Every structure is written in structure tokens, then in C-alpha cells.
Amino acid sequence: MEWGWHAAFYLLTKTYYHKYKLYTIRGIVSKWAPPQDYNNTEAYIKNVCKRTGIGPDEPLGIPSQQSACWMMLGAAMAIQENGTDILDYFAMLLGWELLKK
């Protein structure tokens, strides 16, 4: 499970943040679940913002300095994708720590 979280956090921080320069929930979710792929992107953004308490256009901060924001984003997106709020938060934390190795 922790390696799955590692992959998700790697994609969010290394690819979306550093490579694509996406710094907000709106930017990230619009790339992750674009409307042209028949997603309700605006509803997705609204749900993630509600779960994280972060505004859609509020910068998430540098991942290495704002790890809580990025972990909340990952958790909110996992809930959105899976339709459940039962997450293994310990595995999520281990996945985040694997980014440092």
C-alpha cells in the first residue's frame, strides 16, 4: 500500500508540481481528470477543496516544505476516486517518506 501512495505522491509532486508547474488544486485536478475525458472536473475540484480546506487557486506550496497540504490533497483525491473515506493513513505516511529515499 505504501508503494501505491509513493507512486501517487511522486506523480503529484515530481511530475505535476515540478515538471508541469501545476501549483494549485484547480491546475492539478484539471490535468488529472480533464473535462475532455468526460469528467466533471469542476465538481471534482470543489470536492477536493472541501475535503482539504484549501481554495482551488491557492498555491499548495513547495512539497518538501508543505507536506501536509500535499498529503491532504492525495487523501482527498483518493476519496474522490474511490468513493470512500476509509484510508490507511499509516501507509500514506510511509508512502510520503519513501519520496525522501
Short mmCIF file of C-alpha atoms in Angstrom, two decimals:
data_model
loop_
_atom_site.label_atom_id
_atom_site.label_comp_id
_atom_site.label_asym_id
_atom_site.label_seq_id
_atom_site.Cartn_x
_atom_site.Cartn_y
_atom_site.Cartn_z
CA MET A 1 0.00 0.00 0.00
CA GLU A 2 2.80 2.43 0.84
CA TRP A 3 4.31 1.98 -2.63
CA GLY A 4 0.97 2.92 -4.18
CA TRP A 5 0.96 6.11 -2.11
CA HIS A 6 4.57 6.70 -3.08
CA ALA A 7 3.60 6.49 -6.75
CA ALA A 8 0.69 8.90 -6.24
CA PHE A 9 2.83 11.41 -4.35
CA TYR A 10 5.63 11.07 -6.88
CA LEU A 11 3.19 11.86 -9.69
CA LEU A 12 1.73 14.83 -7.81
CA THR A 13 5.00 16.36 -6.62
CA LYS A 14 7.64 15.40 -9.15
CA THR A 15 5.55 15.36 -12.30
CA TYR A 16 2.63 17.74 -11.73
CA TYR A 17 4.40 20.26 -9.49
CA HIS A 18 7.97 20.24 -10.80
CA LYS A 19 7.57 19.16 -14.45
CA TYR A 20 4.20 20.69 -15.39
CA LYS A 21 4.39 23.64 -12.95
CA LEU A 22 0.91 22.96 -11.52
CA TYR A 23 0.73 24.61 -8.11
CA THR A 24 -2.98 24.61 -7.26
CA ILE A 25 -5.82 22.15 -6.82
CA ARG A 26 -7.50 23.55 -9.93
CA GLY A 27 -4.37 23.07 -12.03
CA ILE A 28 -3.66 19.57 -10.76
CA VAL A 29 -7.21 18.23 -10.93
CA SER A 30 -7.75 19.77 -14.36
CA LYS A 31 -4.79 17.72 -15.62
CA TRP A 32 -5.65 14.59 -13.61
CA ALA A 33 -9.35 14.50 -14.54
CA PRO A 34 -9.81 16.77 -17.57
CA PRO A 35 -13.32 17.58 -18.83
CA GLN A 36 -12.47 16.32 -22.33
CA ASP A 37 -12.24 12.83 -20.78
CA TYR A 38 -15.87 13.15 -19.65
CA ASN A 39 -15.00 14.10 -16.06
CA ASN A 40 -16.98 16.60 -14.04
CA THR A 41 -13.76 18.48 -13.31
CA GLU A 42 -15.39 21.40 -11.52
CA ALA A 43 -17.24 19.07 -9.13
CA TYR A 44 -14.00 17.16 -8.54
CA ILE A 45 -12.17 20.41 -7.73
CA LYS A 46 -14.98 21.51 -5.41
CA ASN A 47 -14.95 18.18 -3.53
CA VAL A 48 -11.17 18.18 -3.12
CA CYS A 49 -11.22 21.78 -1.88
CA LYS A 50 -13.97 20.96 0.60
CA ARG A 51 -12.03 17.98 1.98
CA THR A 52 -8.70 19.83 2.23
CA GLY A 53 -9.88 23.29 3.23
CA ILE A 54 -7.63 24.69 0.50
CA GLY A 55 -9.00 27.07 -2.12
CA PRO A 56 -8.97 25.97 -5.77
CA ASP A 57 -6.46 28.63 -6.81
CA GLU A 58 -4.47 28.78 -3.57
CA PRO A 59 -0.85 27.67 -4.08
CA LEU A 60 -0.14 24.38 -2.32
CA GLY A 61 3.44 25.35 -1.57
CA ILE A 62 6.70 23.57 -2.19
CA PRO A 63 6.14 19.87 -1.49
CA SER A 64 9.22 19.49 0.72
CA GLN A 65 8.06 22.41 2.89
CA GLN A 66 4.28 21.89 2.79
CA SER A 67 3.99 18.11 3.09
CA ALA A 68 0.67 18.30 5.00
CA CYS A 69 -1.02 20.13 2.10
CA TRP A 70 0.21 17.55 -0.40
CA MET A 71 -0.81 14.61 1.78
CA MET A 72 -4.28 16.15 2.28
CA LEU A 73 -4.51 16.59 -1.49
CA GLY A 74 -3.56 12.96 -2.07
CA ALA A 75 -6.09 11.74 0.50
CA ALA A 76 -8.89 13.94 -0.90
CA MET A 77 -8.21 12.76 -4.44
CA ALA A 78 -8.13 9.11 -3.31
CA ILE A 79 -11.51 9.57 -1.62
CA GLN A 80 -12.88 11.23 -4.77
CA GLU A 81 -11.56 8.42 -6.97
CA ASN A 82 -12.64 5.55 -4.71
CA GLY A 83 -15.86 6.91 -3.24
CA THR A 84 -14.87 6.04 0.33
CA ASP A 85 -13.16 7.82 3.17
CA ILE A 86 -11.61 4.66 4.63
CA LEU A 87 -7.92 5.21 4.00
CA ASP A 88 -4.83 3.63 5.51
CA TYR A 89 -3.19 6.83 6.76
CA PHE A 90 -0.16 4.97 8.11
CA ALA A 91 0.54 3.59 4.63
CA MET A 92 0.03 7.10 3.25
CA LEU A 93 2.66 8.50 5.63
CA LEU A 94 5.07 5.70 4.74
CA GLY A 95 4.49 6.44 1.06
CA TRP A 96 5.36 10.10 1.63
CA GLU A 97 8.53 9.12 3.48
CA LEU A 98 9.59 6.93 0.54
CA LEU A 99 9.88 10.12 -1.55
CA LYS A 100 12.90 11.05 0.54
CA LYS A 101 14.84 7.91 -0.39
#
